[in-house]
Amino acid sequence: MVENKNTVPEEKEVKKLNFLEQIIEEDLKNPIYNNTILTRFPPEPNGYLHIGHAKSICLNFGLAQKYNGLTNLRFDDTNPSKEETEYVESIKEDIHWLGFDWGDREFFASDYFDQLYEWAEKLIRDGYAYVDDQSAEQISKNRMTPQEPGIESPFRNRTPEENLDLFRRMKASEFKEGERVLRAKINMSSPNMHMRDPIMYRIMHVHHHRTGDKWCIYPMYDYAHGQSDYIERISHSICTLEFEVHRPLYDWFLDHVYEEGTVRTKQREFARLNINYTVMSKRKLLELVKDNHVNGWDDPRMPTISGLRRRGYTPASIRLFAEKVGVAKRDNIIDMGLLEYCVREDLNKIAPRVMAVLDPVKIVIDNYPDDKAEEMEVINNPEDETQGSRMLPFSKEIYIERNDFMEDPPKKFFRLAPGREVRLKGAYIIMCNSVVKDDEGHITEIHCTYDEDTRSGGPASNRKVKGTLHWVSAKHAIDAEVRLYDRLFSDENPDGHKDKDYKEFINPDSLQVLTNCKVEPSLKDTKPLTHFQFQRLGYFCTDKDTTAEKPVFNRTVTLRDSWAKKNK
RNA sequence: UGUCCGAUGGUGUAAUUGGCAACACGUCUGAUUCUGGAUCAGAAGAGUCCAGGUUCGAGCCCUGGUCGGACAACCA
């Protein structure tokens, strides 16, 4: 089997398949698949999508792309009491923004209510389903616990005729909510609780966002989901691990409607995404929003798609992240650092560099003419020449970052200090001569001199100095607000504590608003969602709160900072 | 105490399906740099949860444990 070892490989990329790809490739050997697959992304429209959904979206659309197939978007709208059209719009927006398109393959589980109902009648006629008159509490109680068998309902052995009659009357609105349900007749002593005569239909006198008041009985997830998959002829129904226990039930329902010669939908499960220092359940995210711990679903601290977008994440960065985290079946907690790596990776290539000083301190260049002003040509992005250059005004008074100056610096400090020189990026080398302080001892002004020959591109411009600072001309700068974000939780795994509520770990300092920032004039009228690198600081993104009078920027992520790291 | 699933460097994912553990992130060096960024070069770090067994050979197979997760909504 290793015969042609010495034919030697032209180092072709080793394709390592994840377990889903292996299953698919195995399946595809069967001609019934016709060499193609059909996946689906099935959100319930009861909340906003988060990065965990992004993983699933990338997986489902990605797999389909890879194997010559398509992906359906199907809203799992079987519980009208929790679902709203507002959510379906946001979900569609987020998927498109991520870069995926389902064309006209947009469906709703509610599209299939008629078919589902017919199949339910068939199950009743065949003796596989019955109407139960017990209360919710009784049903639940009689299911008992996983280690002891359940108790059969006294209504379990009604005749198909009686069941059919009752079921039709349920549909005809003759009963109140909770009075009756339709149950599958499977096995009350199965060790798998989902097989203990699961409920198929319940009565809900609730208006549905799409079917209006047509129905007062609605199918449960287990019944609706699998059958919807089959109706759409989904080949691979990929979901998260918690549904693994549902699989026998999924298959049981499918057995009762399956037609020979058709593709039989296969459900397979993968481990959901977890990221440290955040939470990833819709319920908890909703709670953070409702209790005002954050400012809405798109708060830049939220792991929602809309939050990440507002924070300044790009679709490509999230897709890269989804690829990097991989897919498997073991529990995982991904390091937030990986997500950050992914944005930096993308933004480094595309974000123009600009000058912004977040915590300004004034520098006066004593030997620079009082009313002189120059325009310095600076490169927009050293990683991408096609982004060209722009002009940046320079004058006698400039601002630099307060922490770029130290009166009494440690040996490895490469920035400005008395008697030291630094380069002002794109301009001159300056030397610090003196410092002016107020009564309290706070530095109010730093006096420097510049060397005219060191202007970028000038005769002495390649003189070596240790540090290069970003800066902004005082009289040309515009004021801006900058919002800095930190992790939302102070604990690595906020909902991993049995005795403590995750909310106890909310980081009180996750948002810091700086209102006294100075940015270069080119940033005057930027549109929300524009990405920049604030030179030496990090990647920033114009916020939707920005106005002509006061631009607002969100910090997406800092630059890697080996200096800060060293000083920890 | 029931059933199902899982266990590989700090984190995540691989290992041609039995051939002496690889990739990415992170970490640490060094080079380079008008961003303490980026880039480039290199290093450290696991012997695969444990114990047996099969085999010339086990991360992959078998047995028994241990630990972790999921499951007892008229939620999805």
mmCIF file of C-alpha atoms in Angstrom, chain A residues 77-78 80 108-114 206-219:
data_model
loop_
_atom_site.group_PDB
_atom_site.id
_atom_site.type_symbol
_atom_site.label_atom_id
_atom_site.label_comp_id
_atom_site.label_asym_id
_atom_site.label_seq_id
_atom_site.Cartn_x
_atom_site.Cartn_y
_atom_site.Cartn_z
ATOM 1 C CA ASP A 77 -41.696 29.190 13.543
ATOM 2 C CA THR A 78 -43.800 26.632 15.352
ATOM 3 C CA PRO A 80 -46.189 31.763 17.808
ATOM 4 C CA PHE A 108 -40.889 28.636 7.056
ATOM 5 C CA ALA A 109 -41.897 25.595 9.017
ATOM 6 C CA SER A 110 -45.329 27.191 8.994
ATOM 7 C CA ASP A 111 -45.384 26.691 5.220
ATOM 8 C CA TYR A 112 -45.796 23.023 6.001
ATOM 9 C CA PHE A 113 -48.540 23.143 8.603
ATOM 10 C CA ASP A 114 -51.055 21.536 6.229
ATOM 11 C CA VAL A 206 -52.441 32.539 19.475
ATOM 12 C CA HIS A 207 -52.056 34.602 16.346
ATOM 13 C CA HIS A 208 -49.207 33.402 14.183
ATOM 14 C CA HIS A 209 -46.966 35.876 12.381
ATOM 15 C CA ARG A 210 -47.590 34.159 9.076
ATOM 16 C CA THR A 211 -50.600 31.893 9.270
ATOM 17 C CA GLY A 212 -52.633 34.379 11.246
ATOM 18 C CA ASP A 213 -55.562 32.722 12.974
ATOM 19 C CA LYS A 214 -55.818 29.741 10.686
ATOM 20 C CA TRP A 215 -54.499 27.389 13.303
ATOM 21 C CA CYS A 216 -55.046 26.928 16.993
ATOM 22 C CA ILE A 217 -52.956 23.797 17.177
ATOM 23 C CA TYR A 218 -49.250 23.985 16.554
ATOM 24 C CA PRO A 219 -46.707 21.199 16.035
#
